[in-house]
Amino acid sequence: MNILEILPAVRMLASKKGLVTCSLTDEKGEGSADEKTLVIESPDELRTAFKSWYESNDSAPESVVVSGVCTIAVDSAGDTGRQRIPGRIVIVTGGAQGFGAGIAEELFEEGANIVVADLNEEVGSEMAARLNAKNYSNKSFFVKTDVSDPDSVENLIKETTLRFGGLDVMISNAGILRAGGLDEMDPKTFDIMTKVNYTGYFYCAKYSSKVMKIQSQYSEGSHFMDIIQINSKSGLKGSNRNFAYAGGKFGGIGLTQSFALELMPHQIKVNSICPGNFFDGPLWSNPENGLFVQYLKAGKVPGAKTIEDVKQYYENQVPARRGCRVIDVVRAILYAIEQEYETGQAIPVTGGQEMLK
Ligand SMILES: NC(=O)c1ccc[n+]([C@@H]2O[C@H](COP(=O)([O-])OP(=O)(O)OC[C@H]3O[C@@H](n4cnc5c(N)ncnc54)[C@H](O)[C@@H]3O)[C@@H](O)[C@H]2O)c1
């Protein structure tokens, strides 16, 4: 076993009394046993060593030495009893702004340790620092990530494992939208959108399921994990002059159903969440290049004179008469995590605008 396999194994074995995080202290493994340190001679003895530890101790060790290999620090989660996912380790791709930032904030309040993974280093690091400034026992850090690059996603999982000890929930949220009909859409733009929105989800599932499978082996079936894709209502219904986006999102649901079949035996559920339009987010409301401004300038909404007119036009198409909000998506995420008897689903969160057939 290498260090990246030992860490999630130790984390699960040390999580008997509640989820902990683990981090790599050194790659020497030279410490000696004391009342808070468990020394293990070989990685093959992890299970038996923890079994004997719990025979004489009520709580997990604070430090685990694997002789000659590494030392691992164990941090207890500090569960307040009021949070819904205390101690979970959650990656949010595209977590610097928009839906991703809101999801990161809300899940942090629910006790999760959050890895903000985004291309945007400046805003993404600020987000992680803002969460840590709350001084909760759960923590956050940022990893610069390009989800369309497999090496970058592999590095994200490696950093998460070294600093938190494993991974419980991968939220594949990063996405881009470049609209255009067949005459306007050039092949290069189509390829970029497909790489981020579709292939990026495959990379997230591929590398996160590796560490989750190790956790599954060492939790003896008691710990469920999740891969959640933030899809769209455009993944359920075609979108006029927006086929590059809709096609990638439809494909994402095919991946979700297939990953779900493959991963359920490892206690890993895979679901997509399909939000309606997030009118308050930057994609729609950015005052310089948001979709409301673009649609007003392009005269896309007949008779509209102001941004408010354009917004009203779109809100009127939703039975709930408003756009989707972060909290609507977060409720669906928490449902997917807490529900152990469901996988492979595409959950619409559209205020009634899109209904399953
Ligand atoms: N905004 C909407 O109305 C809406 C509706 C339904 C679904 N969605 C979906 O929600 C998700 C988030 O959308 P949003 O509107 O919050 O987007 P956004 O543009 O506000 O934010 C996207 C974030 O992803 C990051 N990002 C972009 N490309 C990346 C890459 N290759 N690697 C890593 N990070 C990258 C950006 O830096 C940004 O921080 C997307 O998957 C989108 O398709 C959005």
Short mmCIF file of C-alpha atoms and ligand atoms in Angstrom, two decimals:
data_model
loop_
_atom_site.label_atom_id
_atom_site.label_comp_id
_atom_site.label_asym_id
_atom_site.label_seq_id
_atom_site.Cartn_x
_atom_site.Cartn_y
_atom_site.Cartn_z
CA MET A 1 0.00 0.00 0.00
CA ASN A 2 1.28 3.49 -0.76
CA ILE A 3 0.63 6.58 1.37
CA LEU A 4 -2.37 7.65 -0.74
CA GLU A 5 -3.98 4.27 0.03
CA ILE A 6 -2.96 4.14 3.69
CA LEU A 7 -4.50 7.56 4.51
CA PRO A 8 -8.14 6.74 3.55
CA ALA A 9 -7.80 3.32 5.18
CA VAL A 10 -6.59 4.87 8.46
CA ARG A 11 -9.27 7.57 8.25
CA MET A 12 -12.08 5.01 8.06
CA LEU A 13 -10.61 2.83 10.80
CA ALA A 14 -10.23 5.93 13.01
CA SER A 15 -13.82 7.04 12.27
CA LYS A 16 -15.49 4.40 14.42
CA LYS A 17 -16.91 7.03 16.82
CA GLY A 18 -17.67 9.72 14.21
CA LEU A 19 -16.00 10.91 11.02
CA VAL A 20 -12.48 12.25 11.44
CA THR A 21 -10.03 13.87 9.07
CA CYS A 22 -6.44 12.70 8.77
CA SER A 23 -3.36 14.43 7.43
CA LEU A 24 0.13 13.32 6.56
CA THR A 25 2.66 14.49 9.17
CA ASP A 26 5.81 12.89 7.74
CA GLU A 27 7.01 10.23 5.33
CA LYS A 28 9.37 8.57 7.84
CA GLY A 29 7.15 6.79 10.34
CA GLU A 30 9.70 6.88 13.19
CA GLY A 31 7.49 7.63 16.23
CA SER A 32 6.98 5.32 19.21
CA ALA A 33 3.77 4.18 20.88
CA ASP A 34 2.20 6.17 23.75
CA GLU A 35 -1.35 6.58 25.10
CA LYS A 36 -2.35 8.72 22.10
CA THR A 37 -0.21 7.14 19.38
CA LEU A 38 -0.86 3.86 17.62
CA VAL A 39 2.22 2.29 16.03
CA ILE A 40 1.64 -0.23 13.27
CA GLU A 41 4.54 -2.34 11.97
CA SER A 42 3.15 -2.88 8.45
CA PRO A 43 0.15 -1.57 6.43
CA ASP A 44 -1.11 -5.18 6.28
CA GLU A 45 -1.76 -4.97 10.03
CA LEU A 46 -3.98 -1.85 9.94
CA ARG A 47 -7.23 -3.65 10.74
CA THR A 48 -5.87 -5.84 13.54
CA ALA A 49 -3.94 -2.96 15.12
CA PHE A 50 -7.06 -0.75 15.25
CA LYS A 51 -9.12 -3.66 16.60
CA SER A 52 -6.75 -4.07 19.55
CA TRP A 53 -6.59 -0.27 20.03
CA TYR A 54 -10.38 -0.08 20.46
CA GLU A 55 -10.32 -3.02 22.88
CA SER A 56 -8.50 -0.78 25.37
CA ASN A 57 -9.46 2.75 24.21
CA ASP A 58 -12.82 4.54 23.83
CA SER A 59 -11.64 7.03 21.22
CA ALA A 60 -9.44 6.97 18.13
CA PRO A 61 -5.68 7.57 18.43
CA GLU A 62 -4.51 11.13 17.83
CA SER A 63 -1.57 9.92 15.80
CA VAL A 64 -0.85 6.79 13.76
CA VAL A 65 2.71 5.73 12.91
CA VAL A 66 3.17 3.19 10.13
CA SER A 67 6.74 2.14 10.86
CA GLY A 68 9.22 3.27 8.26
CA VAL A 69 6.44 4.60 6.00
CA CYS A 70 4.58 7.61 7.43
CA THR A 71 3.02 9.37 10.40
CA ILE A 72 -0.63 10.44 10.22
CA ALA A 73 -2.37 13.00 12.44
CA VAL A 74 -6.02 12.24 13.30
CA ASP A 75 -8.34 15.21 13.94
CA SER A 76 -11.70 14.64 15.51
CA ALA A 77 -14.62 16.42 13.86
CA GLY A 78 -16.15 18.24 16.83
CA ASP A 79 -19.75 17.40 15.93
CA THR A 80 -22.19 20.00 17.32
CA GLY A 81 -25.09 17.56 16.96
CA ARG A 82 -27.06 20.09 14.92
CA GLN A 83 -25.25 19.74 11.61
CA ARG A 84 -26.39 17.36 8.87
CA ILE A 85 -23.03 16.21 7.45
CA PRO A 86 -20.42 16.73 10.20
CA GLY A 87 -16.89 15.60 9.34
CA ARG A 88 -17.59 14.78 5.69
CA ILE A 89 -14.95 15.71 3.17
CA VAL A 90 -16.52 17.44 0.18
CA ILE A 91 -14.91 18.70 -3.03
CA VAL A 92 -16.82 21.40 -4.93
CA THR A 93 -15.46 22.00 -8.44
CA GLY A 94 -16.19 25.49 -9.72
CA GLY A 95 -16.50 26.45 -6.03
CA ALA A 96 -15.16 30.00 -6.44
CA GLN A 97 -18.38 31.65 -7.60
CA GLY A 98 -22.02 31.09 -8.59
CA PHE A 99 -23.80 27.90 -7.51
CA GLY A 100 -20.47 26.30 -6.47
CA ALA A 101 -19.61 29.08 -4.00
CA GLY A 102 -23.09 28.94 -2.47
CA ILE A 103 -22.94 25.14 -2.18
CA ALA A 104 -19.50 25.37 -0.51
CA GLU A 105 -20.78 27.92 2.04
CA GLU A 106 -23.97 26.03 2.89
CA LEU A 107 -22.30 22.62 3.24
CA PHE A 108 -19.58 24.17 5.41
CA GLU A 109 -22.35 25.37 7.76
CA GLU A 110 -23.59 21.75 7.83
CA GLY A 111 -20.23 20.60 9.19
CA ALA A 112 -18.43 19.52 6.00
CA ASN A 113 -14.73 20.04 5.31
CA ILE A 114 -14.68 21.80 1.95
CA VAL A 115 -12.13 21.64 -0.85
CA VAL A 116 -12.72 24.53 -3.23
CA ALA A 117 -11.47 23.43 -6.67
CA ASP A 118 -11.50 26.06 -9.38
CA LEU A 119 -9.51 27.60 -12.24
CA ASN A 120 -9.83 30.98 -10.57
CA GLU A 121 -7.05 30.99 -7.96
CA GLU A 122 -7.68 34.44 -6.53
CA VAL A 123 -11.42 34.13 -5.90
CA GLY A 124 -11.21 30.44 -4.97
CA SER A 125 -8.52 31.05 -2.29
CA GLU A 126 -10.58 33.93 -0.88
CA MET A 127 -13.56 31.60 -0.56
CA ALA A 128 -11.54 28.99 1.40
CA ALA A 129 -10.07 31.74 3.64
CA ARG A 130 -13.56 33.15 4.30
CA LEU A 131 -14.78 29.73 5.44
CA ASN A 132 -11.74 29.17 7.70
CA ALA A 133 -12.24 32.63 9.25
CA LYS A 134 -15.41 31.26 10.89
CA ASN A 135 -13.12 29.23 13.18
CA TYR A 136 -15.25 26.10 13.10
CA SER A 137 -13.66 22.70 13.73
CA ASN A 138 -14.26 21.81 10.06
CA LYS A 139 -11.81 23.33 7.59
CA SER A 140 -11.45 24.38 3.96
CA PHE A 141 -8.65 24.75 1.44
CA PHE A 142 -8.30 25.67 -2.20
CA VAL A 143 -6.72 23.65 -5.02
CA LYS A 144 -6.26 25.26 -8.42
CA THR A 145 -7.95 22.80 -10.78
CA ASP A 146 -8.88 22.54 -14.42
CA VAL A 147 -11.57 19.85 -14.65
CA SER A 148 -10.90 19.42 -18.37
CA ASP A 149 -7.34 18.19 -17.61
CA PRO A 150 -7.10 14.65 -16.14
CA ASP A 151 -3.72 15.33 -14.46
CA SER A 152 -5.17 18.37 -12.73
CA VAL A 153 -8.15 16.39 -11.39
CA GLU A 154 -5.85 13.57 -10.25
CA ASN A 155 -3.76 16.16 -8.40
CA LEU A 156 -6.93 17.56 -6.76
CA ILE A 157 -7.75 14.13 -5.33
CA LYS A 158 -4.14 13.65 -4.20
CA GLU A 159 -4.07 17.00 -2.36
CA THR A 160 -7.43 16.25 -0.74
CA THR A 161 -6.21 12.84 0.45
CA LEU A 162 -2.92 14.20 1.85
CA ARG A 163 -4.60 17.08 3.72
CA PHE A 164 -7.94 15.62 4.82
CA GLY A 165 -7.27 11.85 4.55
CA GLY A 166 -10.01 10.89 2.08
CA LEU A 167 -13.14 11.99 0.28
CA ASP A 168 -16.86 11.47 0.93
CA VAL A 169 -18.65 13.70 -1.59
CA MET A 170 -17.47 14.88 -5.01
CA ILE A 171 -19.64 17.68 -6.36
CA SER A 172 -18.90 18.03 -10.07
CA ASN A 173 -20.26 21.54 -10.52
CA ALA A 174 -17.80 23.44 -12.77
CA GLY A 175 -19.46 24.18 -16.08
CA ILE A 176 -19.40 26.70 -18.91
CA LEU A 177 -22.01 27.98 -21.32
CA ARG A 178 -21.40 29.38 -24.80
CA ALA A 179 -24.72 29.55 -26.63
CA GLY A 180 -25.06 29.48 -30.41
CA GLY A 181 -26.97 27.82 -33.25
CA LEU A 182 -25.45 25.55 -35.91
CA ASP A 183 -24.34 28.49 -38.06
CA GLU A 184 -22.50 30.25 -35.23
CA MET A 185 -21.01 27.37 -33.19
CA ASP A 186 -17.43 26.66 -34.27
CA PRO A 187 -15.96 23.18 -33.67
CA LYS A 188 -13.33 24.51 -31.24
CA THR A 189 -15.92 26.06 -28.90
CA PHE A 190 -18.00 22.88 -29.08
CA ASP A 191 -14.94 20.83 -28.05
CA ILE A 192 -14.09 23.10 -25.11
CA MET A 193 -17.64 22.98 -23.78
CA THR A 194 -17.73 19.20 -24.12
CA LYS A 195 -14.37 18.84 -22.34
CA VAL A 196 -15.48 20.91 -19.35
CA ASN A 197 -19.15 19.94 -19.03
CA TYR A 198 -19.03 16.27 -20.06
CA THR A 199 -15.47 14.86 -20.02
CA GLY A 200 -14.64 16.83 -16.84
CA TYR A 201 -17.39 14.93 -15.02
CA PHE A 202 -15.82 11.62 -16.13
CA TYR A 203 -12.42 12.71 -14.73
CA CYS A 204 -14.03 13.74 -11.42
CA ALA A 205 -15.79 10.38 -11.09
CA LYS A 206 -12.73 8.38 -12.20
CA TYR A 207 -10.27 9.81 -9.68
CA SER A 208 -12.65 10.37 -6.76
CA SER A 209 -14.06 6.82 -6.93
CA LYS A 210 -10.53 5.42 -6.42
CA VAL A 211 -10.17 6.87 -2.92
CA MET A 212 -13.85 6.25 -2.11
CA LYS A 213 -13.43 2.54 -2.94
CA ILE A 214 -10.58 2.25 -0.40
CA GLN A 215 -12.79 3.93 2.22
CA SER A 216 -15.55 1.47 1.38
CA GLN A 217 -13.21 -1.49 2.03
CA TYR A 218 -12.23 -0.18 5.45
CA SER A 219 -15.67 0.98 6.64
CA GLU A 220 -17.20 -2.50 6.31
CA GLY A 221 -20.18 -1.23 4.35
CA SER A 222 -21.40 1.26 6.92
CA HIS A 223 -20.28 4.47 5.17
CA PHE A 224 -22.04 5.74 2.05
CA MET A 225 -20.34 8.19 -0.30
CA ASP A 226 -21.60 10.37 -3.14
CA ILE A 227 -20.67 11.66 -6.55
CA ILE A 228 -23.08 14.44 -7.43
CA GLN A 229 -23.12 16.21 -10.77
CA ILE A 230 -24.70 19.63 -11.02
CA ASN A 231 -26.51 19.15 -14.29
CA SER A 232 -29.29 21.44 -15.61
CA LYS A 233 -32.85 21.47 -16.82
CA SER A 234 -31.09 21.56 -20.23
CA GLY A 235 -29.99 17.99 -19.49
CA LEU A 236 -33.65 16.93 -19.53
CA LYS A 237 -34.98 18.93 -22.49
CA GLY A 238 -33.36 20.31 -25.67
CA SER A 239 -32.32 23.96 -25.61
CA ASN A 240 -32.75 26.07 -28.75
CA ARG A 241 -29.42 27.42 -30.11
CA ASN A 242 -27.73 26.00 -27.06
CA PHE A 243 -27.09 22.43 -28.20
CA ALA A 244 -23.42 22.25 -27.14
CA TYR A 245 -24.51 22.84 -23.54
CA ALA A 246 -27.65 20.65 -23.65
CA GLY A 247 -25.80 17.81 -25.41
CA GLY A 248 -23.07 17.71 -22.74
CA LYS A 249 -25.64 17.81 -19.95
CA PHE A 250 -27.78 15.03 -21.52
CA GLY A 251 -24.58 12.97 -21.80
CA GLY A 252 -23.86 13.65 -18.13
CA ILE A 253 -27.07 11.87 -17.17
CA GLY A 254 -25.94 8.83 -19.20
CA LEU A 255 -22.69 8.87 -17.23
CA THR A 256 -24.56 9.22 -13.93
CA GLN A 257 -26.78 6.20 -14.61
CA SER A 258 -23.81 4.09 -15.73
CA PHE A 259 -21.46 5.14 -12.88
CA ALA A 260 -24.31 4.45 -10.43
CA LEU A 261 -24.59 0.84 -11.61
CA GLU A 262 -20.83 0.33 -11.37
CA LEU A 263 -20.29 2.02 -8.00
CA MET A 264 -23.26 1.03 -5.81
CA PRO A 265 -21.47 -2.20 -4.76
CA HIS A 266 -18.82 0.11 -3.22
CA GLN A 267 -21.39 2.18 -1.26
CA ILE A 268 -20.91 5.07 -3.70
CA LYS A 269 -24.14 6.70 -4.94
CA VAL A 270 -24.10 8.78 -8.10
CA ASN A 271 -26.80 11.35 -8.87
CA SER A 272 -27.31 14.43 -11.02
CA ILE A 273 -29.17 17.52 -9.87
CA CYS A 274 -30.88 19.50 -12.61
CA PRO A 275 -31.47 23.12 -11.54
CA GLY A 276 -33.55 25.65 -13.39
CA ASN A 277 -32.13 29.07 -14.27
CA PHE A 278 -30.14 30.76 -11.49
CA PHE A 279 -31.24 34.32 -12.29
CA ASP A 280 -29.46 35.87 -9.29
CA GLY A 281 -26.10 34.29 -10.19
CA PRO A 282 -23.34 35.92 -12.28
CA LEU A 283 -24.16 33.96 -15.46
CA TRP A 284 -27.52 35.75 -15.74
CA SER A 285 -27.09 38.90 -13.64
CA ASN A 286 -23.53 40.10 -14.38
CA PRO A 287 -24.17 43.78 -15.26
CA GLU A 288 -21.59 43.77 -18.08
CA ASN A 289 -21.98 40.47 -19.88
CA GLY A 290 -24.73 38.53 -18.06
CA LEU A 291 -27.42 36.80 -20.11
CA PHE A 292 -30.06 39.43 -19.15
CA VAL A 293 -27.90 42.22 -20.67
CA GLN A 294 -27.06 40.08 -23.69
CA TYR A 295 -30.69 39.18 -24.34
CA LEU A 296 -31.82 42.81 -23.91
CA LYS A 297 -29.20 44.03 -26.41
CA ALA A 298 -30.01 41.25 -28.87
CA GLY A 299 -33.75 42.03 -28.68
CA LYS A 300 -34.39 38.38 -27.82
CA VAL A 301 -37.44 39.23 -25.70
CA PRO A 302 -40.06 41.05 -27.82
CA GLY A 303 -41.07 44.44 -26.31
CA ALA A 304 -38.52 44.31 -23.44
CA LYS A 305 -37.02 47.75 -22.66
CA THR A 306 -35.17 47.04 -19.42
CA ILE A 307 -33.27 44.20 -17.76
CA GLU A 308 -36.21 43.90 -15.37
CA ASP A 309 -38.52 43.25 -18.38
CA VAL A 310 -36.23 40.46 -19.60
CA LYS A 311 -36.04 38.96 -16.11
CA GLN A 312 -39.82 39.08 -15.73
CA TYR A 313 -40.25 37.32 -19.07
CA TYR A 314 -38.09 34.41 -17.93
CA GLU A 315 -39.58 34.26 -14.43
CA ASN A 316 -43.05 34.01 -15.95
CA GLN A 317 -42.04 30.74 -17.62
CA VAL A 318 -41.50 29.12 -14.21
CA PRO A 319 -44.61 27.86 -12.36
CA ALA A 320 -42.94 28.98 -9.08
CA ARG A 321 -42.47 32.48 -10.66
CA ARG A 322 -38.84 32.80 -9.64
CA GLY A 323 -35.40 31.57 -10.53
CA CYS A 324 -33.58 28.69 -8.84
CA ARG A 325 -31.59 29.66 -5.72
CA VAL A 326 -28.55 28.13 -4.06
CA ILE A 327 -30.62 26.83 -1.15
CA ASP A 328 -32.92 24.94 -3.56
CA VAL A 329 -29.89 23.09 -4.97
CA VAL A 330 -28.36 22.52 -1.52
CA ARG A 331 -31.58 20.87 -0.29
CA ALA A 332 -31.39 18.47 -3.24
CA ILE A 333 -27.71 17.74 -2.50
CA LEU A 334 -28.47 16.97 1.14
CA TYR A 335 -31.34 14.72 0.04
CA ALA A 336 -29.00 12.82 -2.29
CA ILE A 337 -26.41 12.42 0.50
CA GLU A 338 -28.85 11.40 3.25
CA GLN A 339 -30.93 9.06 1.09
CA GLU A 340 -29.08 5.74 1.10
CA TYR A 341 -31.67 3.94 -1.04
CA GLU A 342 -31.41 5.92 -4.28
CA THR A 343 -28.80 6.22 -7.00
CA GLY A 344 -28.53 6.99 -10.72
CA GLN A 345 -31.19 9.70 -10.59
CA ALA A 346 -31.53 13.08 -12.27
CA ILE A 347 -33.30 15.24 -9.69
CA PRO A 348 -35.06 18.29 -11.20
CA VAL A 349 -34.98 21.50 -9.12
CA THR A 350 -36.85 23.77 -11.50
CA GLY A 351 -39.84 25.30 -9.70
CA GLY A 352 -42.06 23.04 -11.82
CA GLN A 353 -40.63 24.17 -15.17
CA GLU A 354 -39.35 20.70 -16.08
CA MET A 355 -41.04 17.51 -14.97
CA LEU A 356 -39.87 13.91 -15.33
CA LYS A 357 -41.69 11.77 -17.89
N1 LIG B 1 -26.52 29.58 -13.87
C1 LIG B 1 -27.57 28.85 -14.20
O1 LIG B 1 -28.65 29.39 -14.52
C2 LIG B 1 -27.49 27.34 -14.15
C3 LIG B 1 -28.67 26.61 -14.29
C4 LIG B 1 -28.61 25.21 -14.24
C5 LIG B 1 -27.40 24.58 -14.08
N2 LIG B 1 -26.26 25.30 -13.96
C6 LIG B 1 -25.00 24.57 -13.80
O2 LIG B 1 -24.46 24.90 -12.53
C7 LIG B 1 -23.03 24.81 -12.60
C8 LIG B 1 -22.44 26.11 -12.08
O3 LIG B 1 -22.93 27.16 -12.89
P1 LIG B 1 -22.83 28.70 -12.47
O4 LIG B 1 -23.89 29.42 -13.18
O5 LIG B 1 -22.73 28.80 -11.01
O6 LIG B 1 -21.45 29.08 -13.19
P2 LIG B 1 -20.48 30.32 -12.97
O7 LIG B 1 -19.98 30.67 -14.33
O8 LIG B 1 -21.08 31.39 -12.13
O9 LIG B 1 -19.29 29.65 -12.13
C9 LIG B 1 -18.57 28.57 -12.65
C10 LIG B 1 -17.28 28.38 -11.87
O10 LIG B 1 -16.58 27.29 -12.50
C11 LIG B 1 -15.23 27.67 -12.72
N3 LIG B 1 -14.72 26.94 -13.89
C12 LIG B 1 -15.01 27.15 -15.20
N4 LIG B 1 -14.31 26.30 -15.96
C13 LIG B 1 -13.59 25.51 -15.11
C14 LIG B 1 -12.68 24.43 -15.30
N5 LIG B 1 -12.34 24.00 -16.52
N6 LIG B 1 -12.14 23.86 -14.21
C15 LIG B 1 -12.43 24.29 -12.96
N7 LIG B 1 -13.27 25.33 -12.72
C16 LIG B 1 -13.84 25.91 -13.79
C17 LIG B 1 -15.25 29.16 -12.92
O11 LIG B 1 -13.98 29.75 -12.64
C18 LIG B 1 -16.34 29.59 -11.94
O12 LIG B 1 -15.81 29.86 -10.65
C19 LIG B 1 -22.68 24.50 -14.05
O13 LIG B 1 -22.43 23.13 -14.20
C20 LIG B 1 -23.92 24.92 -14.80
O14 LIG B 1 -24.07 24.21 -16.01
C21 LIG B 1 -26.27 26.68 -13.98
#
